[in-house]
Structure formats: C-alpha cells, structure tokens
mmCIF file of C-alpha atoms in Angstrom:
data_model
loop_
_atom_site.group_PDB
_atom_site.id
_atom_site.type_symbol
_atom_site.label_atom_id
_atom_site.label_comp_id
_atom_site.label_asym_id
_atom_site.label_seq_id
_atom_site.Cartn_x
_atom_site.Cartn_y
_atom_site.Cartn_z
ATOM 1 C CA UNK A 1 -14.510 -38.222 -2.445
ATOM 2 C CA UNK A 2 -12.359 -37.684 0.963
ATOM 3 C CA UNK A 3 -13.079 -39.403 3.762
ATOM 4 C CA UNK A 4 -12.988 -38.193 6.954
ATOM 5 C CA UNK A 5 -9.925 -39.656 8.553
ATOM 6 C CA UNK A 6 -8.041 -37.694 5.136
ATOM 7 C CA UNK A 7 -9.342 -34.372 5.991
ATOM 8 C CA UNK A 8 -8.995 -34.721 9.244
ATOM 9 C CA UNK A 9 -4.969 -35.284 8.995
ATOM 10 C CA UNK A 10 -4.869 -32.746 5.800
ATOM 11 C CA UNK A 11 -6.997 -30.350 8.847
ATOM 12 C CA UNK A 12 -4.056 -31.334 11.398
ATOM 13 C CA UNK A 13 -1.040 -30.754 9.020
ATOM 14 C CA UNK A 14 -2.335 -27.571 7.781
ATOM 15 C CA UNK A 15 -2.246 -26.230 11.481
ATOM 16 C CA UNK A 16 0.955 -28.187 12.264
ATOM 17 C CA UNK A 17 2.558 -25.857 9.496
ATOM 18 C CA UNK A 18 0.559 -22.930 10.722
ATOM 19 C CA UNK A 19 1.581 -22.885 13.717
ATOM 20 C CA UNK A 20 5.345 -23.746 13.007
ATOM 21 C CA UNK A 21 4.884 -19.965 10.858
ATOM 22 C CA UNK A 22 4.253 -18.607 14.055
ATOM 23 C CA UNK A 23 6.571 -19.873 16.121
ATOM 24 C CA UNK A 24 9.796 -19.418 13.489
ATOM 25 C CA UNK A 25 8.395 -15.808 13.146
ATOM 26 C CA UNK A 26 8.287 -14.802 17.131
ATOM 27 C CA UNK A 27 11.724 -16.925 17.444
ATOM 28 C CA UNK A 28 13.123 -14.673 14.945
ATOM 29 C CA UNK A 29 11.315 -11.233 15.872
ATOM 30 C CA UNK A 30 12.869 -12.041 19.613
ATOM 31 C CA UNK A 31 16.180 -12.806 18.836
ATOM 32 C CA UNK A 32 16.318 -9.490 16.532
ATOM 33 C CA UNK A 33 14.744 -7.563 19.578
ATOM 34 C CA UNK A 34 17.694 -9.408 21.946
ATOM 35 C CA UNK A 35 20.500 -8.557 18.881
ATOM 36 C CA UNK A 36 19.388 -5.396 18.859
ATOM 37 C CA UNK A 37 19.522 -4.202 23.041
ATOM 38 C CA UNK A 38 22.929 -6.580 23.129
ATOM 39 C CA UNK A 39 24.094 -4.029 20.182
ATOM 40 C CA UNK A 40 23.212 -1.115 21.453
ATOM 41 C CA UNK A 41 24.108 -1.442 25.131
ATOM 42 C CA UNK A 42 27.730 -2.458 24.401
ATOM 43 C CA UNK A 43 27.969 -0.065 22.069
ATOM 44 C CA UNK A 44 26.397 3.251 23.391
ATOM 45 C CA UNK A 45 28.713 5.467 21.912
ATOM 46 C CA UNK A 46 27.100 5.032 18.294
ATOM 47 C CA UNK A 47 24.049 6.879 19.675
ATOM 48 C CA UNK A 48 20.957 4.442 18.077
ATOM 49 C CA UNK A 49 18.527 3.799 21.321
ATOM 50 C CA UNK A 50 17.666 -0.046 22.356
ATOM 51 C CA UNK A 51 14.709 -2.024 22.314
ATOM 52 C CA UNK A 52 13.796 -0.810 25.605
ATOM 53 C CA UNK A 53 14.263 2.570 25.103
ATOM 54 C CA UNK A 54 12.102 2.393 22.009
ATOM 55 C CA UNK A 55 9.392 0.238 23.738
ATOM 56 C CA UNK A 56 9.226 2.826 26.437
ATOM 57 C CA UNK A 57 9.093 5.667 24.318
ATOM 58 C CA UNK A 58 5.872 3.297 22.347
ATOM 59 C CA UNK A 59 3.999 2.895 25.367
ATOM 60 C CA UNK A 60 4.366 6.098 26.088
ATOM 61 C CA UNK A 61 2.934 6.921 22.164
ATOM 62 C CA UNK A 62 0.137 4.919 22.757
ATOM 63 C CA UNK A 63 -0.849 6.008 25.899
ATOM 64 C CA UNK A 64 -1.632 9.661 24.575
ATOM 65 C CA UNK A 65 -2.499 9.300 20.550
ATOM 66 C CA UNK A 66 -4.265 12.695 20.237
ATOM 67 C CA UNK A 67 -2.611 15.136 22.668
ATOM 68 C CA UNK A 68 1.325 14.116 23.985
ATOM 69 C CA UNK A 69 1.720 15.964 27.912
ATOM 70 C CA UNK A 70 3.143 18.631 28.798
ATOM 71 C CA UNK A 71 4.275 19.569 25.064
ATOM 72 C CA UNK A 72 0.812 19.989 23.438
ATOM 73 C CA UNK A 73 1.997 18.824 19.915
ATOM 74 C CA UNK A 74 -0.220 16.352 18.357
ATOM 75 C CA UNK A 75 0.136 12.863 19.243
ATOM 76 C CA UNK A 76 1.124 9.594 17.101
ATOM 77 C CA UNK A 77 -1.945 8.550 16.156
ATOM 78 C CA UNK A 78 -3.649 11.925 15.072
ATOM 79 C CA UNK A 79 -0.323 12.104 12.549
ATOM 80 C CA UNK A 80 -1.035 8.376 11.429
ATOM 81 C CA UNK A 81 -4.732 9.448 10.821
ATOM 82 C CA UNK A 82 -3.974 12.219 9.213
ATOM 83 C CA UNK A 83 -1.396 10.646 6.307
ATOM 84 C CA UNK A 84 -3.728 7.652 6.097
ATOM 85 C CA UNK A 85 -6.812 10.054 5.341
ATOM 86 C CA UNK A 86 -4.331 11.436 2.543
ATOM 87 C CA UNK A 87 -2.915 8.033 0.973
ATOM 88 C CA UNK A 88 -7.121 7.569 1.331
ATOM 89 C CA UNK A 89 -8.329 10.739 -0.779
ATOM 90 C CA UNK A 90 -5.641 10.166 -3.671
ATOM 91 C CA UNK A 91 -5.202 6.269 -3.532
ATOM 92 C CA UNK A 92 -8.667 6.366 -4.315
ATOM 93 C CA UNK A 93 -8.577 9.328 -6.703
ATOM 94 C CA UNK A 94 -5.361 7.219 -8.336
ATOM 95 C CA UNK A 95 -7.166 3.971 -8.665
ATOM 96 C CA UNK A 96 -10.525 4.979 -10.224
ATOM 97 C CA UNK A 97 -9.412 7.327 -12.930
ATOM 98 C CA UNK A 98 -6.507 4.347 -13.476
ATOM 99 C CA UNK A 99 -9.309 1.625 -13.645
ATOM 100 C CA UNK A 100 -11.020 3.690 -15.869
ATOM 101 C CA UNK A 101 -7.853 4.645 -17.958
ATOM 102 C CA UNK A 102 -6.291 1.780 -18.094
ATOM 103 C CA UNK A 103 -9.800 -0.565 -19.827
ATOM 104 C CA UNK A 104 -9.689 2.027 -22.255
ATOM 105 C CA UNK A 105 -5.907 1.342 -22.770
ATOM 106 C CA UNK A 106 -6.206 -2.353 -22.237
ATOM 107 C CA UNK A 107 -9.360 -1.993 -25.327
ATOM 108 C CA UNK A 108 -7.258 -0.254 -27.691
ATOM 109 C CA UNK A 109 -5.228 -2.103 -30.008
ATOM 110 C CA UNK A 110 -3.366 1.408 -30.897
ATOM 111 C CA UNK A 111 -2.744 2.940 -27.326
ATOM 112 C CA UNK A 112 -1.675 -0.504 -25.743
ATOM 113 C CA UNK A 113 1.372 -2.527 -27.772
ATOM 114 C CA UNK A 114 2.249 -5.796 -25.407
ATOM 115 C CA UNK B 1 2.177 -0.793 -22.498
ATOM 116 C CA UNK B 2 2.772 1.450 -25.033
ATOM 117 C CA UNK B 3 6.177 3.664 -24.841
ATOM 118 C CA UNK B 4 4.693 6.685 -24.337
ATOM 119 C CA UNK B 5 3.111 5.363 -21.171
ATOM 120 C CA UNK B 6 5.837 4.282 -20.174
ATOM 121 C CA UNK B 7 8.043 7.472 -19.882
ATOM 122 C CA UNK B 8 5.635 8.890 -16.820
ATOM 123 C CA UNK B 9 6.265 6.095 -14.902
ATOM 124 C CA UNK B 10 9.729 6.140 -13.590
ATOM 125 C CA UNK B 11 9.557 9.513 -12.224
ATOM 126 C CA UNK B 12 9.728 9.756 -8.481
ATOM 127 C CA UNK B 13 6.233 11.299 -7.508
ATOM 128 C CA UNK B 14 8.687 13.491 -5.218
ATOM 129 C CA UNK B 15 10.073 15.178 -8.464
ATOM 130 C CA UNK B 16 6.152 16.651 -9.451
ATOM 131 C CA UNK B 17 5.904 18.452 -5.841
ATOM 132 C CA UNK B 18 7.360 21.654 -7.386
ATOM 133 C CA UNK B 19 5.028 21.798 -10.261
ATOM 134 C CA UNK B 20 2.082 21.122 -7.801
ATOM 135 C CA UNK B 21 2.867 23.979 -5.690
ATOM 136 C CA UNK B 22 3.720 26.266 -8.254
ATOM 137 C CA UNK B 23 1.028 25.633 -10.003
ATOM 138 C CA UNK B 24 -2.193 25.154 -6.987
ATOM 139 C CA UNK B 25 -0.433 26.942 -4.363
ATOM 140 C CA UNK B 26 -1.714 24.268 -1.813
ATOM 141 C CA UNK B 27 0.508 22.581 0.294
ATOM 142 C CA UNK B 28 -1.737 19.698 1.392
ATOM 143 C CA UNK B 29 -3.497 19.677 -1.586
ATOM 144 C CA UNK B 30 -0.289 19.003 -3.306
ATOM 145 C CA UNK B 31 0.894 16.541 -1.267
ATOM 146 C CA UNK B 32 -2.521 14.665 -1.720
ATOM 147 C CA UNK B 33 -1.141 15.356 -5.692
ATOM 148 C CA UNK B 34 1.761 13.681 -5.262
ATOM 149 C CA UNK B 35 -0.166 10.712 -3.254
ATOM 150 C CA UNK B 36 -2.260 10.357 -6.697
ATOM 151 C CA UNK B 37 0.909 10.426 -9.123
ATOM 152 C CA UNK B 38 2.713 7.118 -7.243
ATOM 153 C CA UNK B 39 0.068 5.066 -7.362
ATOM 154 C CA UNK B 40 -1.621 6.342 -10.755
ATOM 155 C CA UNK B 41 0.996 4.139 -13.104
ATOM 156 C CA UNK B 42 1.215 0.714 -11.016
ATOM 157 C CA UNK B 43 -3.193 0.008 -11.344
ATOM 158 C CA UNK B 44 -2.857 2.029 -14.987
ATOM 159 C CA UNK B 45 -0.412 -0.664 -16.076
ATOM 160 C CA UNK B 46 -1.834 -3.753 -14.071
ATOM 161 C CA UNK B 47 -5.649 -2.848 -16.010
ATOM 162 C CA UNK B 48 -4.569 -2.359 -19.206
ATOM 163 C CA UNK B 49 -2.752 -5.807 -18.745
ATOM 164 C CA UNK B 50 -5.466 -8.120 -17.296
ATOM 165 C CA UNK B 51 -7.913 -6.229 -19.886
ATOM 166 C CA UNK B 52 -5.715 -6.902 -23.198
ATOM 167 C CA UNK B 53 -4.705 -10.670 -22.138
ATOM 168 C CA UNK B 54 -8.920 -11.557 -21.485
ATOM 169 C CA UNK B 55 -9.767 -14.016 -23.132
ATOM 170 C CA UNK B 56 -10.851 -13.830 -26.824
ATOM 171 C CA UNK B 57 -14.030 -16.542 -26.214
ATOM 172 C CA UNK B 58 -14.876 -13.633 -23.806
ATOM 173 C CA UNK B 59 -15.704 -11.207 -25.485
ATOM 174 C CA UNK B 60 -17.191 -12.612 -28.804
ATOM 175 C CA UNK B 61 -19.893 -14.142 -25.924
ATOM 176 C CA UNK B 62 -20.796 -10.596 -25.344
ATOM 177 C CA UNK B 63 -20.647 -9.528 -28.541
ATOM 178 C CA UNK B 64 -22.427 -12.565 -29.353
ATOM 179 C CA UNK B 65 -25.080 -11.406 -26.861
ATOM 180 C CA UNK B 66 -25.669 -7.909 -28.174
ATOM 181 C CA UNK B 67 -24.777 -6.640 -24.168
ATOM 182 C CA UNK B 68 -24.458 -2.870 -23.971
ATOM 183 C CA UNK B 69 -20.891 -1.640 -23.435
ATOM 184 C CA UNK B 70 -22.096 -0.734 -19.892
ATOM 185 C CA UNK B 71 -23.483 -4.406 -19.430
ATOM 186 C CA UNK B 72 -20.271 -5.605 -20.821
ATOM 187 C CA UNK B 73 -17.483 -3.713 -18.501
ATOM 188 C CA UNK B 74 -19.737 -4.595 -15.815
ATOM 189 C CA UNK B 75 -20.076 -7.998 -16.245
ATOM 190 C CA UNK B 76 -17.236 -9.242 -18.288
ATOM 191 C CA UNK B 77 -14.567 -7.428 -18.410
ATOM 192 C CA UNK B 78 -14.355 -5.967 -15.011
ATOM 193 C CA UNK B 79 -14.697 -9.632 -13.213
ATOM 194 C CA UNK B 80 -12.363 -10.900 -15.610
ATOM 195 C CA UNK B 81 -9.869 -8.392 -15.807
ATOM 196 C CA UNK B 82 -10.296 -8.141 -11.490
ATOM 197 C CA UNK B 83 -7.747 -10.442 -10.196
ATOM 198 C CA UNK B 84 -4.433 -8.061 -12.257
ATOM 199 C CA UNK B 85 -6.472 -5.162 -11.380
ATOM 200 C CA UNK B 86 -6.525 -6.002 -7.630
ATOM 201 C CA UNK B 87 -2.626 -7.039 -7.548
ATOM 202 C CA UNK B 88 -1.849 -3.396 -9.743
ATOM 203 C CA UNK B 89 -3.794 -1.760 -6.417
ATOM 204 C CA UNK B 90 -1.911 -3.467 -4.052
ATOM 205 C CA UNK B 91 1.384 -2.121 -6.172
ATOM 206 C CA UNK B 92 -0.191 1.189 -6.297
ATOM 207 C CA UNK B 93 -0.942 1.451 -2.196
ATOM 208 C CA UNK B 94 2.486 -0.270 -1.299
ATOM 209 C CA UNK B 95 4.134 2.683 -3.551
ATOM 210 C CA UNK B 96 1.723 5.488 -1.845
ATOM 211 C CA UNK B 97 1.890 4.444 1.747
ATOM 212 C CA UNK B 98 6.378 4.492 0.909
ATOM 213 C CA UNK B 99 5.962 8.317 -0.812
ATOM 214 C CA UNK B 100 3.616 9.277 2.077
ATOM 215 C CA UNK B 101 6.058 10.150 4.575
ATOM 216 C CA UNK B 102 8.518 12.583 2.394
ATOM 217 C CA UNK B 103 6.464 15.162 1.069
ATOM 218 C CA UNK B 104 5.225 16.147 4.915
ATOM 219 C CA UNK B 105 8.953 16.156 5.550
ATOM 220 C CA UNK B 106 9.072 18.690 3.003
ATOM 221 C CA UNK B 107 6.235 20.973 3.651
ATOM 222 C CA UNK B 108 5.679 20.278 7.022
ATOM 223 C CA UNK B 109 2.174 20.097 9.073
ATOM 224 C CA UNK B 110 0.039 17.395 9.811
ATOM 225 C CA UNK B 111 0.977 13.561 9.307
ATOM 226 C CA UNK B 112 3.890 11.126 10.266
ATOM 227 C CA UNK B 113 6.683 12.248 7.788
ATOM 228 C CA UNK B 114 6.113 15.658 9.519
ATOM 229 C CA UNK B 115 6.555 13.711 12.734
ATOM 230 C CA UNK B 116 9.551 12.139 11.909
ATOM 231 C CA UNK B 117 11.271 15.306 11.061
ATOM 232 C CA UNK B 118 9.793 16.971 13.754
ATOM 233 C CA UNK B 119 11.552 14.454 16.446
ATOM 234 C CA UNK B 120 15.194 14.151 14.505
ATOM 235 C CA UNK B 121 15.015 17.965 15.464
ATOM 236 C CA UNK B 122 14.153 17.069 18.815
ATOM 237 C CA UNK B 123 17.253 14.467 18.978
ATOM 238 C CA UNK B 124 14.130 12.435 19.739
ATOM 239 C CA UNK B 125 15.416 8.854 18.374
ATOM 240 C CA UNK B 126 13.638 6.133 19.697
ATOM 241 C CA UNK B 127 10.313 8.397 18.782
ATOM 242 C CA UNK B 128 11.445 8.158 15.034
ATOM 243 C CA UNK B 129 12.644 4.319 15.460
ATOM 244 C CA UNK B 130 8.963 3.824 17.045
ATOM 245 C CA UNK B 131 7.286 5.853 14.362
ATOM 246 C CA UNK B 132 9.332 3.801 11.936
ATOM 247 C CA UNK B 133 8.019 0.770 13.385
ATOM 248 C CA UNK B 134 5.051 2.206 12.458
ATOM 249 C CA UNK B 135 4.783 2.996 9.321
ATOM 250 C CA UNK B 136 6.393 -0.268 8.442
ATOM 251 C CA UNK B 137 3.178 -2.422 10.298
ATOM 252 C CA UNK B 138 0.866 -0.274 9.072
ATOM 253 C CA UNK B 139 2.159 -0.380 5.764
ATOM 254 C CA UNK B 140 1.724 -4.044 6.389
ATOM 255 C CA UNK B 141 -1.646 -4.132 7.080
ATOM 256 C CA UNK B 142 -2.711 -2.721 4.558
ATOM 257 C CA UNK B 143 -1.084 -5.037 2.019
ATOM 258 C CA UNK B 144 -2.878 -7.919 3.986
ATOM 259 C CA UNK B 145 -6.165 -6.095 3.263
ATOM 260 C CA UNK B 146 -5.876 -6.080 -0.619
ATOM 261 C CA UNK B 147 -4.016 -9.487 -0.382
ATOM 262 C CA UNK B 148 -7.889 -10.578 1.373
ATOM 263 C CA UNK B 149 -9.173 -8.671 -1.569
ATOM 264 C CA UNK B 150 -7.215 -10.899 -4.307
ATOM 265 C CA UNK B 151 -7.631 -14.128 -3.225
ATOM 266 C CA UNK B 152 -11.613 -13.545 -2.748
ATOM 267 C CA UNK B 153 -11.522 -12.539 -6.378
ATOM 268 C CA UNK B 154 -9.462 -14.963 -7.571
ATOM 269 C CA UNK B 155 -11.108 -17.370 -10.649
ATOM 270 C CA UNK B 156 -9.650 -20.492 -12.529
ATOM 271 C CA UNK B 157 -10.295 -20.791 -16.039
#
C-alpha cells in the first residue's frame, strides 16, 4: 500500500508531464503557424495562401456550416456530415462482416496459417 | 493469414470503383462500397490473428464446461480477442477516412471530397487548405474515440 504522500507526488508528476506535453504541442503549433505565415508573405508569388487568410476562411465557413451565403452552395458542415454518414454505414457493415469472417478464419486451422 | 486472402488486401479500394459502378449503377452506393472495401481487411486480419492466438486454456475450459457455440463466442472468444479486434477497427476507420475523399472527387454529389475538388475548381485555395485541416482533425477525433475503447477493453493475463 502506497502512502498518501507518495501517491500525491506521483499524481503531481503526472500532471506536470501532461502540462509539459500540452505546452510543447502548443509551442510547436504556434511555431508552425508563424513559419507558414512568414514563408507565404515572403514568397506570395508561389500562390499558397497564408495562415491568416485560411483562418479568415475558416471563421467564415464555420459561421455558415449548412448553406454558404450568396453562393447557395452547401456548407462545410453538411459536406462533412455526408462524408461521415457514408463512413459510418460502410465501416459498421464492413466491421460486422470482418469480425464474423475473422472469427471463422481464426478458429479454422486450415484457412488460417500464421 | 493464408496467401489466398492476402491477395485481396493490397488492392486500393478505389480500384474497385469501376466494377461497383458497372454492377450496381449507383454512384452513392458505390462510394459506400469503396469505404466497405477499405475497412474490411484490417479488421478481418486482426480478428483472425486475435482469435487464432487465444490461450488454448480458455478454449479448453469452455469445452469442459460444455458451453454452447453462442455462449463460447460471446463469453470467451470475443472478449479474449477484443484488444486485437479493436486494434483492427482502429486501423480500419483510419484507412476508410483516408479513402473517403477520392470517390467523391470522381463522382461528385455531396461530401468532403467533392467540396475539396469544387473549391479547387473555384481556385479558392484557402477553402481547400481549411478542408484539408478539417479532414485531419476529424481523423484524429475518430482515432481518439477508438483509442479510448481499446484502453477500456485491454486486459492482462
């Protein structure tokens, strides 16, 4: 049985590790965004959009997820939902078939040779 | 896994597309079948491996207890192979999400693949980049859900 003090020390160590991971991830993400924006503003002729422009588009897209203003086209939310729906149907049916087939294969020494 | 089954695994799910389009003549059902093909093999291979490597003791105990095949499946085989099965499901949903963009680029309609291609045709590169980021983010979320499930089903012998 671990003493209360040891357990508390372990908990704080875990918390510190977690904070460190989150901190490093945020730092790397920020560095990537900064580099992206810097490179695209130095070399705009290459035609790749910068981080700020993509951010502005993201805000605008997320504000109208169902129907995009003026264009009357379907928004990003609807498109993603359509894709996720298809993924769900295909994946669930495939998983059921694959698990049944896999159990049959795994139990049969003639069909399954490791 | 037996060689005969291995032949089907490396085929790109998109390669099936013309065959599906010809036989079922419905583009949206063909797209679902492409997802089906792309998520079938990892789960199949992992489940077969998980079931084949179950400890013999478990199966022997089930045989001694004279369990019916259904109870043997539900109470012994599936729980024992669960970690391997979920590992397969996790790989499957990843490869299915990878495969979901391409069919819609080919056949249009609604879907994120169509969105990406449509925005490319409009030369709206910011939208394309945003969609790429959104696809990546959703892939990470799907993986995280199954990762949580796999931690719950893990066991030590």
